[in-house]
PDB file of N, CA and C in Angstrom:
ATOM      1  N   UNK A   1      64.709 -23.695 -52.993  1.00 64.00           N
ATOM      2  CA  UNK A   1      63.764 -23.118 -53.938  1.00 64.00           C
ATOM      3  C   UNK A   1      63.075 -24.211 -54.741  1.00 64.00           C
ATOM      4  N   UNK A   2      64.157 -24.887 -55.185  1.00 83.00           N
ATOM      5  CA  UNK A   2      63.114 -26.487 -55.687  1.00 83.00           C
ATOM      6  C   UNK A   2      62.047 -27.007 -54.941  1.00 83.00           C
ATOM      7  N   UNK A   3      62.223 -27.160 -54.050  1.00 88.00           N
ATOM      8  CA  UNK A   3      61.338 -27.810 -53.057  1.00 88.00           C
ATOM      9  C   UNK A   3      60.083 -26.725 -53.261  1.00 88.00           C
ATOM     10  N   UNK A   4      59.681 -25.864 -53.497  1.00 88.00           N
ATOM     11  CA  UNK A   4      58.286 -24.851 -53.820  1.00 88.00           C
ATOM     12  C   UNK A   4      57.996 -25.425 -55.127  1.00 88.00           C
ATOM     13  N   UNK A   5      58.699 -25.362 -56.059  1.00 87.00           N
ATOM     14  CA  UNK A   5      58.291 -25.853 -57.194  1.00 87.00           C
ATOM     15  C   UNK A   5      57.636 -27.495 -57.291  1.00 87.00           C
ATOM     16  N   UNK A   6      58.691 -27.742 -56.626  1.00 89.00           N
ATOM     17  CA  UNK A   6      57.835 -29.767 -56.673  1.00 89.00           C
ATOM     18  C   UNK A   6      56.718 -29.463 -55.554  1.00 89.00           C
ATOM     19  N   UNK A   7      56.278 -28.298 -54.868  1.00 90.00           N
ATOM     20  CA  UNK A   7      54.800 -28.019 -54.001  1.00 90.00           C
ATOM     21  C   UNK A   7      53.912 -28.086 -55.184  1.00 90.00           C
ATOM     22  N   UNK A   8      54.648 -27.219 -56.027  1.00 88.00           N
ATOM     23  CA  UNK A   8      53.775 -26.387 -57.176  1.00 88.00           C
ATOM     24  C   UNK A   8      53.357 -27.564 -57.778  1.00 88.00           C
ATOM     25  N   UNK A   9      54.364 -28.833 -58.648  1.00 90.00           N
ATOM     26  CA  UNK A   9      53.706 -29.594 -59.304  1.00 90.00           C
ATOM     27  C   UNK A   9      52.774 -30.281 -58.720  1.00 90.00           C
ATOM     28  N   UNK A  10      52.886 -31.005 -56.863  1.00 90.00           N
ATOM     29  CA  UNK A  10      52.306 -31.708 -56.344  1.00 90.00           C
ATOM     30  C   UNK A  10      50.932 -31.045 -56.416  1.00 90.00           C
ATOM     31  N   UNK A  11      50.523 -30.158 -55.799  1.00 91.00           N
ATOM     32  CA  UNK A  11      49.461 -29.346 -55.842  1.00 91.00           C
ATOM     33  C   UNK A  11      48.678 -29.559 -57.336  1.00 91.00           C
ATOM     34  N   UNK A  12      49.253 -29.022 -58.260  1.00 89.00           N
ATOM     35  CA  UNK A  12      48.703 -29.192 -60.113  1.00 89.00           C
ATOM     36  C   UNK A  12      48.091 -31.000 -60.154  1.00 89.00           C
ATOM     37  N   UNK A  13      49.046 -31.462 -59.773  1.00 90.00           N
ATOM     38  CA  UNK A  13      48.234 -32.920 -59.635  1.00 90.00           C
ATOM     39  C   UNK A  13      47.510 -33.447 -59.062  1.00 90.00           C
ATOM     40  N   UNK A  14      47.237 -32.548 -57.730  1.00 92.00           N
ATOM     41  CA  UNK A  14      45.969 -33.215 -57.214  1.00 92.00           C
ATOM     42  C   UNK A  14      45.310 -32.770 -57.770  1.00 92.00           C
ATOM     43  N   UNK A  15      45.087 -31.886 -58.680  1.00 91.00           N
ATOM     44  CA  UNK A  15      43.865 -31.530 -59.193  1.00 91.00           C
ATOM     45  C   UNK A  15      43.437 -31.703 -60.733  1.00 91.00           C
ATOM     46  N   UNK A  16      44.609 -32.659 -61.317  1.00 89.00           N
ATOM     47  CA  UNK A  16      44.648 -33.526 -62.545  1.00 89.00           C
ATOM     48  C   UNK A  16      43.142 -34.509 -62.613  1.00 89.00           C
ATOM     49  N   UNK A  17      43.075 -34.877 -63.940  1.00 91.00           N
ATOM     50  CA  UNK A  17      41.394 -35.509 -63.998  1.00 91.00           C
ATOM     51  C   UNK A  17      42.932 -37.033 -64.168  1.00 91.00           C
ATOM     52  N   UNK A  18      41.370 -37.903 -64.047  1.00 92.00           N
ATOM     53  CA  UNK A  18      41.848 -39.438 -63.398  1.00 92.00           C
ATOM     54  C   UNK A  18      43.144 -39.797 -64.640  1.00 92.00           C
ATOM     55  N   UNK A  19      42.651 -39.247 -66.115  1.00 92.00           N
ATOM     56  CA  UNK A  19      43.443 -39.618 -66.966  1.00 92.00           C
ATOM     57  C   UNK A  19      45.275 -39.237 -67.242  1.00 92.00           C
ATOM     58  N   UNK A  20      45.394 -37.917 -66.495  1.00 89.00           N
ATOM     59  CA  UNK A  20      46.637 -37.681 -66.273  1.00 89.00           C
ATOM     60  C   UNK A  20      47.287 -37.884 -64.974  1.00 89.00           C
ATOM     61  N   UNK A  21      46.590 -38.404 -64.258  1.00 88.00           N
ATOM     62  CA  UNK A  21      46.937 -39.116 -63.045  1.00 88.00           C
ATOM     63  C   UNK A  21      47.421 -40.247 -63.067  1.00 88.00           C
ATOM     64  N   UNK A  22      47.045 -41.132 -64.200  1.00 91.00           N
ATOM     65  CA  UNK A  22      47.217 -42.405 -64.577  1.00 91.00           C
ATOM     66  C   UNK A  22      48.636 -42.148 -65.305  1.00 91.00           C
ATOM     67  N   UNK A  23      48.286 -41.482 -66.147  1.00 91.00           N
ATOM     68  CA  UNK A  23      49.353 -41.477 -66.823  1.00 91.00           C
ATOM     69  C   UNK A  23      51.050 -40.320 -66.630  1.00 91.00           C
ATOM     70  N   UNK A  24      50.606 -39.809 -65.576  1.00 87.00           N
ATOM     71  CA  UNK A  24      52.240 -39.233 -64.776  1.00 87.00           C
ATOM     72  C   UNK A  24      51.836 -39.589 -63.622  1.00 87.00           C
ATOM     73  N   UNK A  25      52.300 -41.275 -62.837  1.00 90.00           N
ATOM     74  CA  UNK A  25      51.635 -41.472 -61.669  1.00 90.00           C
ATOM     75  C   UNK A  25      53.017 -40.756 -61.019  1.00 90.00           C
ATOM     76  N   UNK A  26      53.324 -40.641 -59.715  1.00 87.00           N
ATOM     77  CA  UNK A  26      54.510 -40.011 -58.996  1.00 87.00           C
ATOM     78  C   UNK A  26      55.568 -40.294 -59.348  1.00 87.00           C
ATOM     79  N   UNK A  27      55.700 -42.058 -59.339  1.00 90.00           N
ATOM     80  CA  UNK A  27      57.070 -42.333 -59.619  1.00 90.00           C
ATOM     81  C   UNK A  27      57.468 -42.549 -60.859  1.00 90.00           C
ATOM     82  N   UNK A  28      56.977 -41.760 -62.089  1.00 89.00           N
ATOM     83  CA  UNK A  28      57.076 -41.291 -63.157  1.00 89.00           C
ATOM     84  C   UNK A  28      57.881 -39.655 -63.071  1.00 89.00           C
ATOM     85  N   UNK A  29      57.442 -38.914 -62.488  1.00 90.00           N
ATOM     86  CA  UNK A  29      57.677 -37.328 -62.526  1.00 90.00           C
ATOM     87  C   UNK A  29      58.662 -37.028 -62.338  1.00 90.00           C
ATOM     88  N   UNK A  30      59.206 -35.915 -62.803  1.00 91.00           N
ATOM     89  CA  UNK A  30      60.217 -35.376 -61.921  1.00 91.00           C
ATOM     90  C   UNK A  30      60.825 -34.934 -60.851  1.00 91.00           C
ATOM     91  N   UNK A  31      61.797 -35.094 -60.051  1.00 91.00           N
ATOM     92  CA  UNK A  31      61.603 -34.396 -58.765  1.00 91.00           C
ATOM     93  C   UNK A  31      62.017 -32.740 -58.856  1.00 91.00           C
ATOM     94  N   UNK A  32      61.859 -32.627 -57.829  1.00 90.00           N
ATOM     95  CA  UNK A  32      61.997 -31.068 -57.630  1.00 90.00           C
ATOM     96  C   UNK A  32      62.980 -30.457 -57.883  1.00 90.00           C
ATOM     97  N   UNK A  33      64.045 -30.859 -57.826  1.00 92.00           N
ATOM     98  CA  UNK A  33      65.319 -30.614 -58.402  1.00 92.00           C
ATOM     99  C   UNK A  33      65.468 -31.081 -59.683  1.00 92.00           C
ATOM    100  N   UNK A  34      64.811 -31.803 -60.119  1.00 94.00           N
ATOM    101  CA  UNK A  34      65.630 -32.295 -61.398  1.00 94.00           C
ATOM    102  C   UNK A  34      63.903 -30.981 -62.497  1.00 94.00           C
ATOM    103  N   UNK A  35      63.141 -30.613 -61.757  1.00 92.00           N
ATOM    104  CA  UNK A  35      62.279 -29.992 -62.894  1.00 92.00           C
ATOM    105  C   UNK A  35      63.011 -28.854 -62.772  1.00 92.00           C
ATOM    106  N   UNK A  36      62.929 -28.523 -61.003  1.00 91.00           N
ATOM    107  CA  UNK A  36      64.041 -26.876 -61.579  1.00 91.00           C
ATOM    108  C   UNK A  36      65.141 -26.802 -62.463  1.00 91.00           C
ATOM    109  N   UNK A  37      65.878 -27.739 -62.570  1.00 93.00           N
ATOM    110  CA  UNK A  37      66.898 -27.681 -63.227  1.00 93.00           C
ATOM    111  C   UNK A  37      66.582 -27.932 -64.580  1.00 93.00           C
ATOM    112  N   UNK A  38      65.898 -28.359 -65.367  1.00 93.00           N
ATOM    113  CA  UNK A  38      64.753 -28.291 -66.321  1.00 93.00           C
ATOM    114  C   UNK A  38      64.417 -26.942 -66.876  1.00 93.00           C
ATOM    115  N   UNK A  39      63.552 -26.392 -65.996  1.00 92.00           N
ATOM    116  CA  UNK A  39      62.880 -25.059 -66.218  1.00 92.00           C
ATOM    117  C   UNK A  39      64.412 -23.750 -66.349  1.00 92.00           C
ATOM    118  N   UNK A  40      65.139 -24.339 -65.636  1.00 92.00           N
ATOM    119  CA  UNK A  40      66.462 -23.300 -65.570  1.00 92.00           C
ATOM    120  C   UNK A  40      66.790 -22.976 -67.118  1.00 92.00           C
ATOM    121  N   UNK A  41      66.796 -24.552 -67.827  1.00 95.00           N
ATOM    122  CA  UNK A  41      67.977 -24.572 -68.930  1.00 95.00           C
ATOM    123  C   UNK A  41      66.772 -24.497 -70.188  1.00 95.00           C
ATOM    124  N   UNK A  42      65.400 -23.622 -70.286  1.00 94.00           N
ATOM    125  CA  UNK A  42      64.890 -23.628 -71.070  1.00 94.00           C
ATOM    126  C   UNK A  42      64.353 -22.074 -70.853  1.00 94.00           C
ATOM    127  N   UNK A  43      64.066 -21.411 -72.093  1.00 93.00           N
ATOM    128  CA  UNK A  43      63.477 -20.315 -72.415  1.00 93.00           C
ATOM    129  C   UNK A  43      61.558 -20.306 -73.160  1.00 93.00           C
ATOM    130  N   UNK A  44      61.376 -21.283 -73.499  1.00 95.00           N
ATOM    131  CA  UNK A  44      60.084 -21.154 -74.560  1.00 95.00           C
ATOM    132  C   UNK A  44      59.116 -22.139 -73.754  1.00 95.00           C
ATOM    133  N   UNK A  45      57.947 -22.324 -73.813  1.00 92.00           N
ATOM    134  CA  UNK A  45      57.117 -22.976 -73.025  1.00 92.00           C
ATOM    135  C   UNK A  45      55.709 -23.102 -74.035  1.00 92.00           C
ATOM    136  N   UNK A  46      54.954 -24.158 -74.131  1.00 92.00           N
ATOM    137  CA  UNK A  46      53.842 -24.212 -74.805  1.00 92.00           C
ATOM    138  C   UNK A  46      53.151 -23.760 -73.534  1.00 92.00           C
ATOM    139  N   UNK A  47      52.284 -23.038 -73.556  1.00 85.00           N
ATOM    140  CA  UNK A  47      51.280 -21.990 -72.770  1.00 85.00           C
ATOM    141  C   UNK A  47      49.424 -22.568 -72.824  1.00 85.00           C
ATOM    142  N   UNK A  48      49.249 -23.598 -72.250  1.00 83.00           N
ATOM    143  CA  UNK A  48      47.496 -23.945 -72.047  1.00 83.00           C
ATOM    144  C   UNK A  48      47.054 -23.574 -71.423  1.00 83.00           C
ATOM    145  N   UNK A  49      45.494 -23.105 -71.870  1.00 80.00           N
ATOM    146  CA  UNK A  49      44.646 -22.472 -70.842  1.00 80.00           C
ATOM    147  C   UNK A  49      43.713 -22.678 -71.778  1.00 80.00           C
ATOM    148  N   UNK A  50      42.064 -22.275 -71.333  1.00 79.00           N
ATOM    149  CA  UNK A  50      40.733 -22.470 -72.088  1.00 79.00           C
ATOM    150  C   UNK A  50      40.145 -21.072 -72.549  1.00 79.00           C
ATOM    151  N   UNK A  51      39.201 -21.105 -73.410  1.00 76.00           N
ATOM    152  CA  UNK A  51      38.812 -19.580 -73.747  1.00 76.00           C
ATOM    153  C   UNK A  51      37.397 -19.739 -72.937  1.00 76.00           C
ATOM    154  N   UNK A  52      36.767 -18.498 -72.694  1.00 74.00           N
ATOM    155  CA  UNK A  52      35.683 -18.283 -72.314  1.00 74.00           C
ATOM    156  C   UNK A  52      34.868 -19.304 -72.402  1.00 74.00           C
ATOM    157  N   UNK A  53      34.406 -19.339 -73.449  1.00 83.00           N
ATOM    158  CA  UNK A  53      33.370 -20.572 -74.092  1.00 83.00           C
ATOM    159  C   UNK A  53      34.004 -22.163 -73.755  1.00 83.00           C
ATOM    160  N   UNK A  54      35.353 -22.572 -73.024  1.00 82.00           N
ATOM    161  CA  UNK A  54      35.472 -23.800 -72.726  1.00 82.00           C
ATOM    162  C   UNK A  54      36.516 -24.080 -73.519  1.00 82.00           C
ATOM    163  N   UNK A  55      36.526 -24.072 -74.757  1.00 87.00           N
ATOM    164  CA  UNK A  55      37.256 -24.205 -75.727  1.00 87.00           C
ATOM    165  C   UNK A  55      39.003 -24.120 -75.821  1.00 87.00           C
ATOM    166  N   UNK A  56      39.482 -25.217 -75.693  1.00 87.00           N
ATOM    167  CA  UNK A  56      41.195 -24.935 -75.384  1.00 87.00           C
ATOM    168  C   UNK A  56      42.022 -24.061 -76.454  1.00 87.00           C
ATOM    169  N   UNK A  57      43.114 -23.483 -75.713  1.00 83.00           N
ATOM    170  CA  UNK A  57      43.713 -22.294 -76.202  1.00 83.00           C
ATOM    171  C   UNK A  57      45.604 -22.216 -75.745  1.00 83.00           C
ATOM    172  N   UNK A  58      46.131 -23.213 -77.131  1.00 88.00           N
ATOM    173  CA  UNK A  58      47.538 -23.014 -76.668  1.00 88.00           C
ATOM    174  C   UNK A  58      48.412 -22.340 -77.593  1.00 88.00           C
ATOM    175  N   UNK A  59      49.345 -21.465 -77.236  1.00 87.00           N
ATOM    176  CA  UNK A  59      50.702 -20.826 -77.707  1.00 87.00           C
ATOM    177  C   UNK A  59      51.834 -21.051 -77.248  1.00 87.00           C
ATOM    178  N   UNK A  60      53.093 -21.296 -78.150  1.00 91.00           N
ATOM    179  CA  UNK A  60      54.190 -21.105 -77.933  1.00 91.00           C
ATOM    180  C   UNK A  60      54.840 -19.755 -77.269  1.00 91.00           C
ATOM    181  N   UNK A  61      55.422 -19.218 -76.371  1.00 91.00           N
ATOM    182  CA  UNK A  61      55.947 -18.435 -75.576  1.00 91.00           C
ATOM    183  C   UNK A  61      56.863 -18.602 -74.589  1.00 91.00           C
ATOM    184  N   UNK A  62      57.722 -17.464 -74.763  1.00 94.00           N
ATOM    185  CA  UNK A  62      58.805 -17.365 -73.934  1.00 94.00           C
ATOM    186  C   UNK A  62      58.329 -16.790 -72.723  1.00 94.00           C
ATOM    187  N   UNK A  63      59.047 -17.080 -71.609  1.00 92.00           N
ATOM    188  CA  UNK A  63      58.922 -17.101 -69.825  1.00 92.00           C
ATOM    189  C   UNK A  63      60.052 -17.320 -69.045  1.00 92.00           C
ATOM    190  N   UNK A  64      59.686 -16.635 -67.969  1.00 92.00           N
ATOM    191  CA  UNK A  64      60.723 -15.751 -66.906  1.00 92.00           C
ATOM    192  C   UNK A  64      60.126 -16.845 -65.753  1.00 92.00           C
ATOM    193  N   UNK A  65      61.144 -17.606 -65.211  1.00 90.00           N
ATOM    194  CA  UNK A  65      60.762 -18.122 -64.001  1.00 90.00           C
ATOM    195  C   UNK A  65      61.307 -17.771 -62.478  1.00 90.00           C
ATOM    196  N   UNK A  66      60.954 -17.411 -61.372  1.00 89.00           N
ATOM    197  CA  UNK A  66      61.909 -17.105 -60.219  1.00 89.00           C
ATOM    198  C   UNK A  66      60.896 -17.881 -59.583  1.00 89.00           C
ATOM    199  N   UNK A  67      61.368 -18.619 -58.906  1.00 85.00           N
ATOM    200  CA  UNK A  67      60.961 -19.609 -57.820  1.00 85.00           C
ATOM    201  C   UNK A  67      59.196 -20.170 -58.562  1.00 85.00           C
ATOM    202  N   UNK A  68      58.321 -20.362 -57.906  1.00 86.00           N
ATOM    203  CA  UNK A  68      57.002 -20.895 -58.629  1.00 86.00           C
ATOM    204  C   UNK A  68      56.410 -19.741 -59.501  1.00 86.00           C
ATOM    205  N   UNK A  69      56.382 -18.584 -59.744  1.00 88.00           N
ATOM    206  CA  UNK A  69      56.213 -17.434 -60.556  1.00 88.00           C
ATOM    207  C   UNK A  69      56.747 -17.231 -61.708  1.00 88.00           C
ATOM    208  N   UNK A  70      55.850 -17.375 -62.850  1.00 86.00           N
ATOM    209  CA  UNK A  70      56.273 -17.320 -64.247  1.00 86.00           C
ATOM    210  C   UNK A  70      55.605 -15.999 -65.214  1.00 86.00           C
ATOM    211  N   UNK A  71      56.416 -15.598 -65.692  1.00 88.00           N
ATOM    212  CA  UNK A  71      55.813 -14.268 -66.224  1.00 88.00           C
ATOM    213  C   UNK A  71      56.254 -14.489 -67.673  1.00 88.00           C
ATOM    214  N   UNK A  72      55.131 -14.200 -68.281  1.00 86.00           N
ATOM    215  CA  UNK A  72      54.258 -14.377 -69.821  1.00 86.00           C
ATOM    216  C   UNK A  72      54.394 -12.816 -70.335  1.00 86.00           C
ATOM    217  N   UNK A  73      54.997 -12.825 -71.385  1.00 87.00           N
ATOM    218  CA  UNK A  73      54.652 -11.600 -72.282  1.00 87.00           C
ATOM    219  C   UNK A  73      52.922 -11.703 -72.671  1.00 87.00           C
ATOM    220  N   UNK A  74      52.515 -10.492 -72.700  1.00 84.00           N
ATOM    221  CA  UNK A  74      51.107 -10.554 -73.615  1.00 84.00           C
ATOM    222  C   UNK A  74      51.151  -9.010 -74.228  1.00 84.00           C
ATOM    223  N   UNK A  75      49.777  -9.145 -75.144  1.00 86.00           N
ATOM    224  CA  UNK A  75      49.479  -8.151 -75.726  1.00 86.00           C
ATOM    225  C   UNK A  75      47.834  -7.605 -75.298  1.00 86.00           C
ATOM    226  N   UNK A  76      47.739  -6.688 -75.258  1.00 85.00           N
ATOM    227  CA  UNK A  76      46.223  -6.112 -74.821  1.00 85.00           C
ATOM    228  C   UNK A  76      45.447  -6.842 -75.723  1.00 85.00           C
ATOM    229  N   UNK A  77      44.441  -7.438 -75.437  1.00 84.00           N
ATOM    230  CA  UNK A  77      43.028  -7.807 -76.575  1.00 84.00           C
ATOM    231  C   UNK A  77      43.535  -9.208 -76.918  1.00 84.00           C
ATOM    232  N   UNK A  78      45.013  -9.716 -76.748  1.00 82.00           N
ATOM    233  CA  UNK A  78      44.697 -11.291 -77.003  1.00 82.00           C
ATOM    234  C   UNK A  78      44.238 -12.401 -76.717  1.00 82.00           C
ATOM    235  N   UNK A  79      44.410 -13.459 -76.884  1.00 78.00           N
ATOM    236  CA  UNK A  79      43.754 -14.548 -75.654  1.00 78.00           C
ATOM    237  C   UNK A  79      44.211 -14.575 -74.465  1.00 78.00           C
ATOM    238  N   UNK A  80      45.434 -14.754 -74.309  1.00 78.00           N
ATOM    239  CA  UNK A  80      45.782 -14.625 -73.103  1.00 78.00           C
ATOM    240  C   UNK A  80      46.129 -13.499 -71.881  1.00 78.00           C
ATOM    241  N   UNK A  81      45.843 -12.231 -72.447  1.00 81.00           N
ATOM    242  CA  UNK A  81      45.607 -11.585 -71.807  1.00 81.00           C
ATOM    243  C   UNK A  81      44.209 -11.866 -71.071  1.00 81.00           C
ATOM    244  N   UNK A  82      43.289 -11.932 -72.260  1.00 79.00           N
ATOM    245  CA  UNK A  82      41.669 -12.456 -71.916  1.00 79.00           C
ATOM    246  C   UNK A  82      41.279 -12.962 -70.333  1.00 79.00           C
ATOM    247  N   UNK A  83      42.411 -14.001 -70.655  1.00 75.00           N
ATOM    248  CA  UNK A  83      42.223 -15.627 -69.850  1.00 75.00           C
ATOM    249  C   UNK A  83      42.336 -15.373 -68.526  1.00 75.00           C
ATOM    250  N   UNK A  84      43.618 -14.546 -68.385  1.00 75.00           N
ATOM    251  CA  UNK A  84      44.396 -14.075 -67.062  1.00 75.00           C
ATOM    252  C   UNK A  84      43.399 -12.882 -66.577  1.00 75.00           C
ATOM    253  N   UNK A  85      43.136 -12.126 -67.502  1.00 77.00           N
ATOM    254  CA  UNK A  85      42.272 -10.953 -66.537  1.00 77.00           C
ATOM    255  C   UNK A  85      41.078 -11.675 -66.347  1.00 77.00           C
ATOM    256  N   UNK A  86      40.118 -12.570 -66.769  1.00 75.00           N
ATOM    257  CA  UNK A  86      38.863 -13.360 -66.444  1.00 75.00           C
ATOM    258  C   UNK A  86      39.254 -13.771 -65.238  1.00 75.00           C
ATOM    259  N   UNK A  87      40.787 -14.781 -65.017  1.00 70.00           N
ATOM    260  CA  UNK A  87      41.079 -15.340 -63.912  1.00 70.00           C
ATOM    261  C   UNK A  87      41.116 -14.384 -62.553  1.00 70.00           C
ATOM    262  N   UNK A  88      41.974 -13.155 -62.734  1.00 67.00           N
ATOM    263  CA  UNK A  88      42.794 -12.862 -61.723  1.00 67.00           C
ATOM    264  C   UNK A  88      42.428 -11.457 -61.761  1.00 67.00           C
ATOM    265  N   UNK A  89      41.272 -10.589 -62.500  1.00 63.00           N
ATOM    266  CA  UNK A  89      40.800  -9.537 -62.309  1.00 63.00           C
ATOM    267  C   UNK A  89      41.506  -8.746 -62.466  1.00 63.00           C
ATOM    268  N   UNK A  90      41.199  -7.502 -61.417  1.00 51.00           N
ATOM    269  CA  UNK A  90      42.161  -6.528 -61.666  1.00 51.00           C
ATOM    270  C   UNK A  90      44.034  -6.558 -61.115  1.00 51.00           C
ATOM    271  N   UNK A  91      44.170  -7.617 -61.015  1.00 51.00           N
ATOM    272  CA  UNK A  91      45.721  -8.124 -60.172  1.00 51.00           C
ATOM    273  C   UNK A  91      46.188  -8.091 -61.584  1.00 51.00           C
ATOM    274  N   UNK A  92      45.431  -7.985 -62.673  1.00 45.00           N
ATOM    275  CA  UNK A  92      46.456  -8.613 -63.995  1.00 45.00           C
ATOM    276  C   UNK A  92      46.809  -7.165 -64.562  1.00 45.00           C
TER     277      UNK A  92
END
C-alpha cells in the first residue's frame, strides 16, 4: 500500500514549480514507507488549495487516510467545499 502513496508523492512532484523541486530534491523526501508510516501516526493536516480568484486558501483539519484517498470533513458554502466542487463537479 506504501508503494501507491510514494506514486502519489512522485506524481505531486512532477508537477511542483522549479522552486519546490529544488528544495525537496528526491534524496531529501521520504520514502514510501517511512511517509505512510507518517500519515498513519497523525490525525490533523494543514489543508492548501486556491480560491476562485487565485488567491491561496489554507485550514487546519482533521483526515481519514486509506491507501492514496483522504477524506476532509466540510461544511456546505465553505471554501473548501467551494474548491472541491469547482474541481471535481458533481463527484463531490
Amino acid at each position: 500500500m506504501s508503494e501507491l502513496l510514494g506514486g502519489l508523492q512522485d506524481r505531486t512532484f512532477a508537477r511542483a514549480t522549479a522552486a519546490t523541486a529544488v528544495s525537496y530534491p528526491p534524496e531529501r523526501r521520504l520514502s514510501a514507507a517511512q511517509l505512510a508510516s507518517y500519515l498513519d501516526r497523525r490525525a490533523f493536516a494543514v489543508v492548501g488549495s486556491t480560491r476562485g480568484n487565485g488567491r491561496p486558501h489554507s485550514a487546519m483539519s482533521v483526515f481519514v487516510r486509506r491507501g492514496v484517498t483522504f477524506w476532509l470533513p466540510t461544511m456546505a458554502g465553505s471554501v473548501r467545499e467551494r474548491t472541491c466542487a469547482a474541481r471535481h463537479g458533481s463527484r463531490w
